[in-house]
mmCIF file of C-alpha atoms in Angstrom:
data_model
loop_
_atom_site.group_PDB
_atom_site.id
_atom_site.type_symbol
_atom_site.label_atom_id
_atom_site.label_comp_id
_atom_site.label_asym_id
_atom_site.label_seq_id
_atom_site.Cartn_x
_atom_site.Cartn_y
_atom_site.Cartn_z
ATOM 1 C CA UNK A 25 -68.693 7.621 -86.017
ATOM 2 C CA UNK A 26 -70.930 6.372 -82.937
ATOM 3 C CA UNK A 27 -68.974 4.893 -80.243
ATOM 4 C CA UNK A 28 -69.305 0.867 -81.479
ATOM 5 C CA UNK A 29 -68.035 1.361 -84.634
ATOM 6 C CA UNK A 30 -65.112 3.514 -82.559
ATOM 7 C CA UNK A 31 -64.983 0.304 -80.597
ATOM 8 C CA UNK A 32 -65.174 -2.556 -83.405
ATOM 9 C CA UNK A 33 -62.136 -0.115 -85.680
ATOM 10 C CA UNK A 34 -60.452 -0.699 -82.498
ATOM 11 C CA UNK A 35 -60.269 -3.853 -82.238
ATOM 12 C CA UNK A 36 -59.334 -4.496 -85.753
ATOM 13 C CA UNK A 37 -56.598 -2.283 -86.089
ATOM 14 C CA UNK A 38 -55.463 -2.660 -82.565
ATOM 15 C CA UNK A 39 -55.999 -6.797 -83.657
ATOM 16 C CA UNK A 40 -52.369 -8.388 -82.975
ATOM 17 C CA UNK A 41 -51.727 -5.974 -80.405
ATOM 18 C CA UNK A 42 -54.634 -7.021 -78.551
ATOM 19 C CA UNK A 43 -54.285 -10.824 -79.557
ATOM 20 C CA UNK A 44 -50.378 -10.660 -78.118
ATOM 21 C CA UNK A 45 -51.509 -9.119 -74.468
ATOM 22 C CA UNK A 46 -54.692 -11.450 -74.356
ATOM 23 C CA UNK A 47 -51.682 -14.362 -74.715
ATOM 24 C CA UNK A 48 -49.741 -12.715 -71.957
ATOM 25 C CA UNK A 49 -52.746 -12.748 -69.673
ATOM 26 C CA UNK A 50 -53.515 -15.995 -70.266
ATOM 27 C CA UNK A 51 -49.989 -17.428 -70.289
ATOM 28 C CA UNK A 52 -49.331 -15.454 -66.579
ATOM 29 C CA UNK A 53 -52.360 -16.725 -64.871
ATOM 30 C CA UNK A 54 -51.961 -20.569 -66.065
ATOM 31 C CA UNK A 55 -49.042 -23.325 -66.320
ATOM 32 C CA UNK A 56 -48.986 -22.373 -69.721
ATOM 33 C CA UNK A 57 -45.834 -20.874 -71.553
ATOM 34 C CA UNK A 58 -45.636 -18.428 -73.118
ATOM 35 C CA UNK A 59 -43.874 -19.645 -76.248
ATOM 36 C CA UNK A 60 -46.624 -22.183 -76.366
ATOM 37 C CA UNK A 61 -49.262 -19.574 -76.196
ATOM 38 C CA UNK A 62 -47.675 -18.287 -79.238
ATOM 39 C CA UNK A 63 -48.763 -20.936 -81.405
ATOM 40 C CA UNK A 64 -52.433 -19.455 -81.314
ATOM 41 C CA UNK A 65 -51.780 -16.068 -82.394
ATOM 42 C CA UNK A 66 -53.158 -16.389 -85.918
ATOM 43 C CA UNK A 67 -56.323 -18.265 -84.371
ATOM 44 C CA UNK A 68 -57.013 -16.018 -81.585
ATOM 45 C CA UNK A 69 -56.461 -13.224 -83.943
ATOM 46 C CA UNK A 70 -58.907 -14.123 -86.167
ATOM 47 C CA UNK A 71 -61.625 -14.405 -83.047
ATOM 48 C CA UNK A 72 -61.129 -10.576 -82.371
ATOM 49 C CA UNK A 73 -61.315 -9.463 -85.987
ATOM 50 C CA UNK A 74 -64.905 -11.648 -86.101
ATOM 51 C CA UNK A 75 -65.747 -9.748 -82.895
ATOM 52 C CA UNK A 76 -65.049 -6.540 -84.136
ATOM 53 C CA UNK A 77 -67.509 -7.615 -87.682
ATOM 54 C CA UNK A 78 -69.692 -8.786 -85.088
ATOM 55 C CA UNK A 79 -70.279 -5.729 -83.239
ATOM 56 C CA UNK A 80 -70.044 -3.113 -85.991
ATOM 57 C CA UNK A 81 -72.913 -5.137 -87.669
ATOM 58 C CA UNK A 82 -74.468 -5.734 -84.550
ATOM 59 C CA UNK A 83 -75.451 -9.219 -85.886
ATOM 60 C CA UNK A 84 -74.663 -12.195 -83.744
ATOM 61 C CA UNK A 85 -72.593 -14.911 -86.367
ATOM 62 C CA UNK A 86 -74.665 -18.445 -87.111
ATOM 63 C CA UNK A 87 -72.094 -20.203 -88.787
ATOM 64 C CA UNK A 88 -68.642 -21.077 -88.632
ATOM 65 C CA UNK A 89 -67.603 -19.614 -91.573
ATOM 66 C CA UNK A 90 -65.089 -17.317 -90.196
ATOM 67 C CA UNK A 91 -62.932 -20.384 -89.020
ATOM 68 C CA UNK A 92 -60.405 -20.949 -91.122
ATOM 69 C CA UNK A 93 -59.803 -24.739 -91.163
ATOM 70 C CA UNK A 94 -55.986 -24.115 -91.223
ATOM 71 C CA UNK A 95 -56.259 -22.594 -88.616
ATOM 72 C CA UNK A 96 -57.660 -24.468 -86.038
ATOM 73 C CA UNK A 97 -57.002 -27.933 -87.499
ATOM 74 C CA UNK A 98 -53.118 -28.015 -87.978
ATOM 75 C CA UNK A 99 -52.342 -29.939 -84.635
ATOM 76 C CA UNK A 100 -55.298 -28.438 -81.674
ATOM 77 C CA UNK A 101 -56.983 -31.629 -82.096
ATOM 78 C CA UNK A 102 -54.050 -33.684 -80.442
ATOM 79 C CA UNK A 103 -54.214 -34.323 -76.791
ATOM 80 C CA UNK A 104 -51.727 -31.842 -75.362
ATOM 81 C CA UNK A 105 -52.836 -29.155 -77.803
ATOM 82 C CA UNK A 106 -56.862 -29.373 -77.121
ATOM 83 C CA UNK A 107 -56.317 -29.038 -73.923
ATOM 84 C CA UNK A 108 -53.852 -26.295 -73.745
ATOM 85 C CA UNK A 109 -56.175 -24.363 -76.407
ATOM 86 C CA UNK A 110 -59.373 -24.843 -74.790
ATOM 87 C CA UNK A 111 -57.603 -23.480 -71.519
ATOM 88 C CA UNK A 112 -56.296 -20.362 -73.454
ATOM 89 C CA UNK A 113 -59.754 -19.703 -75.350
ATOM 90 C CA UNK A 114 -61.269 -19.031 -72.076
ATOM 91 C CA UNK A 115 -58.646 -16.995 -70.632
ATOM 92 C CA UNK A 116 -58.389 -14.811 -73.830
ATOM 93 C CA UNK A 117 -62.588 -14.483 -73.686
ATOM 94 C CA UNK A 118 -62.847 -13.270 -70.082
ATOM 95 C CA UNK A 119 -59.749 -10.948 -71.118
ATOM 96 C CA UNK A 120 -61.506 -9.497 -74.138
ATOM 97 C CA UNK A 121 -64.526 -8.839 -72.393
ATOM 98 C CA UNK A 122 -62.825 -7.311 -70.202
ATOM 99 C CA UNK A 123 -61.329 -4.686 -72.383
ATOM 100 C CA UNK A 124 -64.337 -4.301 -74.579
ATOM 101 C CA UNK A 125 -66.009 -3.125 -71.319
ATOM 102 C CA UNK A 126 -62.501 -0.646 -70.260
ATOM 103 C CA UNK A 127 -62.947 0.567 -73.896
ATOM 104 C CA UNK A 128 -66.494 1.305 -74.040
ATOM 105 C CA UNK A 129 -66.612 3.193 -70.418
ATOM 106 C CA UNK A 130 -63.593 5.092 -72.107
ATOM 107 C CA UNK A 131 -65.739 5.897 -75.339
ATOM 108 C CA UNK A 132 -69.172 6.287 -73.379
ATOM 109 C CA UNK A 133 -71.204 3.884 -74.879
ATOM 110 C CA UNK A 134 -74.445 3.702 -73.567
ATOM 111 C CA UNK A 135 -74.509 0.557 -70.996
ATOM 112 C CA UNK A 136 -76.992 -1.799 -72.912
ATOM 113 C CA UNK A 137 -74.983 -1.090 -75.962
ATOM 114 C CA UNK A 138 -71.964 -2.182 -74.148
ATOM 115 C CA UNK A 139 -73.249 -5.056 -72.701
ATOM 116 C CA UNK A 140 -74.187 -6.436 -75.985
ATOM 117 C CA UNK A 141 -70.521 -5.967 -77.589
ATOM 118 C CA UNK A 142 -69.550 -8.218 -75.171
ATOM 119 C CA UNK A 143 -72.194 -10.499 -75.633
ATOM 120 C CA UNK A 144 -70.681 -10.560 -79.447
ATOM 121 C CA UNK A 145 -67.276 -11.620 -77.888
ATOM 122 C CA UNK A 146 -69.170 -14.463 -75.951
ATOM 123 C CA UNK A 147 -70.821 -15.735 -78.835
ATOM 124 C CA UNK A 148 -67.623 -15.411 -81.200
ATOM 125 C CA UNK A 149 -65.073 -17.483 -78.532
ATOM 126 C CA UNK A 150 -68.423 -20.072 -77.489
ATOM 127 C CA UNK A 151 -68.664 -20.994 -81.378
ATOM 128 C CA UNK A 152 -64.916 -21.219 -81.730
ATOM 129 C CA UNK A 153 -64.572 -23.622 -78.087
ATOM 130 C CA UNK A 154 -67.208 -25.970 -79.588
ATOM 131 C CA UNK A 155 -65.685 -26.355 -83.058
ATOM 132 C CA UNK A 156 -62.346 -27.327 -81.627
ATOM 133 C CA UNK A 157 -64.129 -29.410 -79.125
ATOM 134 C CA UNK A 158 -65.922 -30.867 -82.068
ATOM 135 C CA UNK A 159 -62.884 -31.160 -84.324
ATOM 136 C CA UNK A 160 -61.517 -32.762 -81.472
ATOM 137 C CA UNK A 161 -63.683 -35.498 -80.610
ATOM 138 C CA UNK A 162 -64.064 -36.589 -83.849
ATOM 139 C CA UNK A 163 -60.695 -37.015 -84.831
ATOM 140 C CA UNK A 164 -60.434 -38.978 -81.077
ATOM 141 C CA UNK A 165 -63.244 -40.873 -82.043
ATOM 142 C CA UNK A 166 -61.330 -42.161 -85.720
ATOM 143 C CA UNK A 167 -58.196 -42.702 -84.038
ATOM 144 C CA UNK A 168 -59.725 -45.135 -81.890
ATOM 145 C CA UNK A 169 -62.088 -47.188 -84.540
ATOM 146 C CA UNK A 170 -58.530 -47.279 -86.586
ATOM 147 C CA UNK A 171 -57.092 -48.651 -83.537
ATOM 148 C CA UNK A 172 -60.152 -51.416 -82.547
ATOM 149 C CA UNK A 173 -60.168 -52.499 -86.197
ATOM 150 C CA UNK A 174 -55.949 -53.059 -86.020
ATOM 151 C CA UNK A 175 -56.638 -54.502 -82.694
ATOM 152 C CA UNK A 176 -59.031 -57.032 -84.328
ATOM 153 C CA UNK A 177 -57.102 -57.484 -87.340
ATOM 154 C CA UNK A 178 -54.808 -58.998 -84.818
ATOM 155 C CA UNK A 179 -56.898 -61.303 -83.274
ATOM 156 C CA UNK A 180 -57.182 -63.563 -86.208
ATOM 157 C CA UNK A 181 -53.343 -63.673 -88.094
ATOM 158 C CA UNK A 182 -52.943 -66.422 -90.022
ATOM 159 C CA UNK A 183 -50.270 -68.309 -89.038
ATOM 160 C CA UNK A 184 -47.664 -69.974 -91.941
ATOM 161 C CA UNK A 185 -47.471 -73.890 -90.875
ATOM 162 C CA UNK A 186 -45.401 -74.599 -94.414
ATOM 163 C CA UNK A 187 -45.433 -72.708 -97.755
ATOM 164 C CA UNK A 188 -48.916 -73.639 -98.697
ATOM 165 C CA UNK A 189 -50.675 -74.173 -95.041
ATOM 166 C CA UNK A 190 -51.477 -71.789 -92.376
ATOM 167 C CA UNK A 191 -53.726 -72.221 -89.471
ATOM 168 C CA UNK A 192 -56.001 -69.319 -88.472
ATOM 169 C CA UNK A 193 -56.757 -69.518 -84.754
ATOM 170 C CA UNK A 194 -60.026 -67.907 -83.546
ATOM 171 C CA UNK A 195 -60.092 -66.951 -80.319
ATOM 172 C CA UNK A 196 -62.200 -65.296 -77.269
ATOM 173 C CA UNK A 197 -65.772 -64.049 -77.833
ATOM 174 C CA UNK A 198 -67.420 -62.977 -81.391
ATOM 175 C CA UNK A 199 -69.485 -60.064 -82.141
ATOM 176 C CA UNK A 200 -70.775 -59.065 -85.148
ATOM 177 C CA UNK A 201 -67.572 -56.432 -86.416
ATOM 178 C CA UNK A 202 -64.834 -58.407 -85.281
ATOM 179 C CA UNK A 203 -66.277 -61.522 -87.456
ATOM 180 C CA UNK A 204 -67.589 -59.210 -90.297
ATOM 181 C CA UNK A 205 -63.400 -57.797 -90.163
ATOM 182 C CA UNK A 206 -62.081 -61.307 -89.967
ATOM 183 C CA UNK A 207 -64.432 -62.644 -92.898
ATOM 184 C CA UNK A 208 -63.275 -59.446 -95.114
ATOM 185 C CA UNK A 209 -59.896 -60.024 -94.053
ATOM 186 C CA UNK A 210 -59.088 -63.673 -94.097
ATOM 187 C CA UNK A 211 -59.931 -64.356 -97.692
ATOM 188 C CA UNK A 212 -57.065 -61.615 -98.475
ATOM 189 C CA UNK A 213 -54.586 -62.932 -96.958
ATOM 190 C CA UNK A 214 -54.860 -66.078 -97.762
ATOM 191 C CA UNK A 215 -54.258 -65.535 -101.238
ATOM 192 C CA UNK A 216 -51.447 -62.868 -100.559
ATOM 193 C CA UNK A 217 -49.900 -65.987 -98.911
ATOM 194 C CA UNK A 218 -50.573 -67.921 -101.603
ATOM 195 C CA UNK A 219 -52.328 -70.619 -99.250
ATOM 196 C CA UNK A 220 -53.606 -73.695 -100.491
ATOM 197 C CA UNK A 221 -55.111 -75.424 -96.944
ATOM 198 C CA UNK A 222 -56.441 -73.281 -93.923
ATOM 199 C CA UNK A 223 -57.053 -74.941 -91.039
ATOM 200 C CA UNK A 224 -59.756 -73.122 -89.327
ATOM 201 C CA UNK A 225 -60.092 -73.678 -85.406
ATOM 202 C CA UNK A 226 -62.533 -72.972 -83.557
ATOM 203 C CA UNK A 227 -61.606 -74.509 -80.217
ATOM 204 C CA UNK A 228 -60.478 -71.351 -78.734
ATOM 205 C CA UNK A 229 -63.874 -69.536 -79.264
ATOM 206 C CA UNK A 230 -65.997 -69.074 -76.061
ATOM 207 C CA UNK A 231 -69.151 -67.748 -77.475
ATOM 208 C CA UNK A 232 -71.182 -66.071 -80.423
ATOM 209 C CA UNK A 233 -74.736 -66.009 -81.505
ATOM 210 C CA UNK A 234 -76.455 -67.227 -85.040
ATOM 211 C CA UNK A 235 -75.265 -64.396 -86.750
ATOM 212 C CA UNK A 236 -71.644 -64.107 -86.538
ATOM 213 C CA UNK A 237 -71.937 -67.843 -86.918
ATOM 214 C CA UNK A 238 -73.115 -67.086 -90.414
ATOM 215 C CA UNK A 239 -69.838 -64.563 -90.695
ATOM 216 C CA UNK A 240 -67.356 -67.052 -89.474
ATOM 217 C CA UNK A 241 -68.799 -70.219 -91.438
ATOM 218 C CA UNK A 242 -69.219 -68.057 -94.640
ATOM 219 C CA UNK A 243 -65.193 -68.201 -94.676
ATOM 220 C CA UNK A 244 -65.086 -71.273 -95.605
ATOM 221 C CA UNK A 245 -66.991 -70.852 -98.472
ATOM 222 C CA UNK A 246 -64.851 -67.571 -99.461
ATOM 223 C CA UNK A 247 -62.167 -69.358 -99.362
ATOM 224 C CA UNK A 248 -63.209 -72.253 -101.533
ATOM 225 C CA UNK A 249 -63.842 -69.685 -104.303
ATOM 226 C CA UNK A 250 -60.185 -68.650 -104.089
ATOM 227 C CA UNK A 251 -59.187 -72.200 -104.706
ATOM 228 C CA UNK A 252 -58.080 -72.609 -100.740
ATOM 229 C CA UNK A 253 -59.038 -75.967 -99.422
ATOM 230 C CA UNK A 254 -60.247 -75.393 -95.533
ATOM 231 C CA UNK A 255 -60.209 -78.244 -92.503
ATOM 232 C CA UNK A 256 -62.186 -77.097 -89.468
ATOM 233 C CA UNK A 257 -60.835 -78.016 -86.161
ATOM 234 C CA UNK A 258 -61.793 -77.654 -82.388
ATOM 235 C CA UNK A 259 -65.699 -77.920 -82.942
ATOM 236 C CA UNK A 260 -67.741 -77.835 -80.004
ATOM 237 C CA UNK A 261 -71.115 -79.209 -79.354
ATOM 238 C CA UNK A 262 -72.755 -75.515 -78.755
ATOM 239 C CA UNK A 263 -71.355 -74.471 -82.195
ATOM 240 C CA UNK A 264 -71.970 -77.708 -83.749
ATOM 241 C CA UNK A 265 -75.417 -77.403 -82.560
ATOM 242 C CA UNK A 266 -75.846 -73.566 -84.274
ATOM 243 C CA UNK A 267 -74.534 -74.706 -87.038
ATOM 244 C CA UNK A 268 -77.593 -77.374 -87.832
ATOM 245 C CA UNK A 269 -79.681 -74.798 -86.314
ATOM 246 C CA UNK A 270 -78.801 -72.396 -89.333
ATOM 247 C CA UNK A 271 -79.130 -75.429 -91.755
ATOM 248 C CA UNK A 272 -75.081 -74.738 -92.400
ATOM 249 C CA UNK A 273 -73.519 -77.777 -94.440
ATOM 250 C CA UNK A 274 -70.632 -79.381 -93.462
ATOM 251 C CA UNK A 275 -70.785 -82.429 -95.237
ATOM 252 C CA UNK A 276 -68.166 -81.979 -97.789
ATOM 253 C CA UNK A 277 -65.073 -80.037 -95.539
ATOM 254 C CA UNK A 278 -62.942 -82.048 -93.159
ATOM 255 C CA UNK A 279 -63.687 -81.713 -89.656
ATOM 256 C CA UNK A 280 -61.012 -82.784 -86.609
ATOM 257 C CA UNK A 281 -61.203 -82.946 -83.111
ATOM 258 C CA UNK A 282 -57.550 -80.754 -82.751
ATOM 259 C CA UNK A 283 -55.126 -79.270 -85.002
ATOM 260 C CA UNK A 284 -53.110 -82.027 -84.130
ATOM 261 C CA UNK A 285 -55.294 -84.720 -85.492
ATOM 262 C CA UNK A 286 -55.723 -82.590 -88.787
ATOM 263 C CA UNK A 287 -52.133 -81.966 -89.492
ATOM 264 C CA UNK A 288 -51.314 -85.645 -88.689
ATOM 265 C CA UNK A 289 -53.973 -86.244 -91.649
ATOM 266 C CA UNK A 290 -51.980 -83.497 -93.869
ATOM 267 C CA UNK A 291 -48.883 -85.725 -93.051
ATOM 268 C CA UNK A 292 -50.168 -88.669 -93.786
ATOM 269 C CA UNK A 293 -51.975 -87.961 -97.352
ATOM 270 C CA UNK A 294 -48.446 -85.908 -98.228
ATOM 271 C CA UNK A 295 -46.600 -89.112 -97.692
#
């Protein structure tokens, strides 16, 4: 048996042994515990026994197959966790390279030889860091669309004026998701409510261009489908003026200065 394959049985036997003092290392020269260090065993574990494949094949890995998803993904990719892992996969790589080269002097592997069984380690703990980095930014990256899209869901509630009326309110400045969520969105709830007039005002809107214009005037057609009568409130001049500019008909809906005006009108054709 040459001295790398001495070196990669090593490290598989020697595996948990050498996973548990690479934990130690990193836990002593770092804020972190080590009790929390503990929760990586299995994962850091799993980076030596790819080393030792690595080096006893002396063929540097091209795919992440050797990552167990249940590993790595059962809570790294929260804040605390990514952090605290990407801090101890670091650690645990400058500690393995370490003893590759203390083993190898021991077993007198030639010095190129060497040098390349640690490049193996490199490789192993680089793929691993940008896989959890990866894993991590993506599920950052949903947690914050799921929060924009609640946040937006929000900015348009429909608010219950009587059994059968609700006013939805838009306000502040339109771009093109928050009036495609609010045109998916409004139609829904409406007839969850079981709504039969929507007053839709728009006096609280600062700005948007033609196209969420389009968005936010197709509502009122939606609705109409869904047997919900609409009043449109708080028109400006600018929007007005869009409106005829995208040949949008407003002939046949109701049309008030305030929400006032309109629900004195609702008042008065009720009595």
């Amino acid at each position: 048996m040459n001295g790398l394959n001495t070196l990669s049985t090593y490290l598989k036997e020697e595996k948990s042994a050498i996973t548990q003092q690479l934990l130690e290392q990193a836990s002593a020269g770092s804020h972190i515990s080590s009790m929390a260090a503990e929760r990586y065993h299995d994962f850091l574990q799993l980076l030596v026994n790819q080393t030792a494949s690595s080096i006893a094949s002396d063929t540097f890995v091209t795919q992440k197959d050797f990552l167990n998803d249940e590993l790595y993904d059962r809570s790294y990719v929260c804040d605390s966790f990514w952090t605290e892992l990407i801090d101890i996969l670091c650690s645990c790589r400058l500690g393995l390279m370490d003893l590759i080269r203390s083993k190898g002097i021991t077993l007198n592997i030639d010095l190129h030889k060497l040098f390349k069984a640690v490049d193996h380690a490199v490789h192993v703990f680089d793929i691993a860091i940008r896989e959890v980095s990866t894993q991590y930014n993506q599920a950052h990256f949903k947690s914050i669309h799921k929060f924009e899209e609640q946040v937006l869901e929000l900015t348009a509630p429909l608010v219950p004026l009587s059994k059968k009326v609700a006013i939805l309110p838009l306000i502040g400045t339109f771009e093109d998701q928050r009036a495609a969520i609010i045109n998916a969105k409004v139609a829904q709830k409406a007839s969850e409510m079981g709504l039969e007039l929507l007053i839709i005002d728009f006096s609280g809107i600062e700005s948007f261009d033609s196209y969420v214009a389009q968005h936010i005037f197709k509502i009122r057609d939606v609705l109409q489908l869904i047997g919900v009568t609409s009043i449109l409130t708080g028109i400006r001049p600018s929007i007005a003026q869009t409106a005829v500019q995208l040949g949008i008909s407003i002939d046949q809906v109701d049309i008030f200065n305030t929400v006032e005006h309109a629900l004195e009108a609702i008042r008065l054709n009720e009595a």
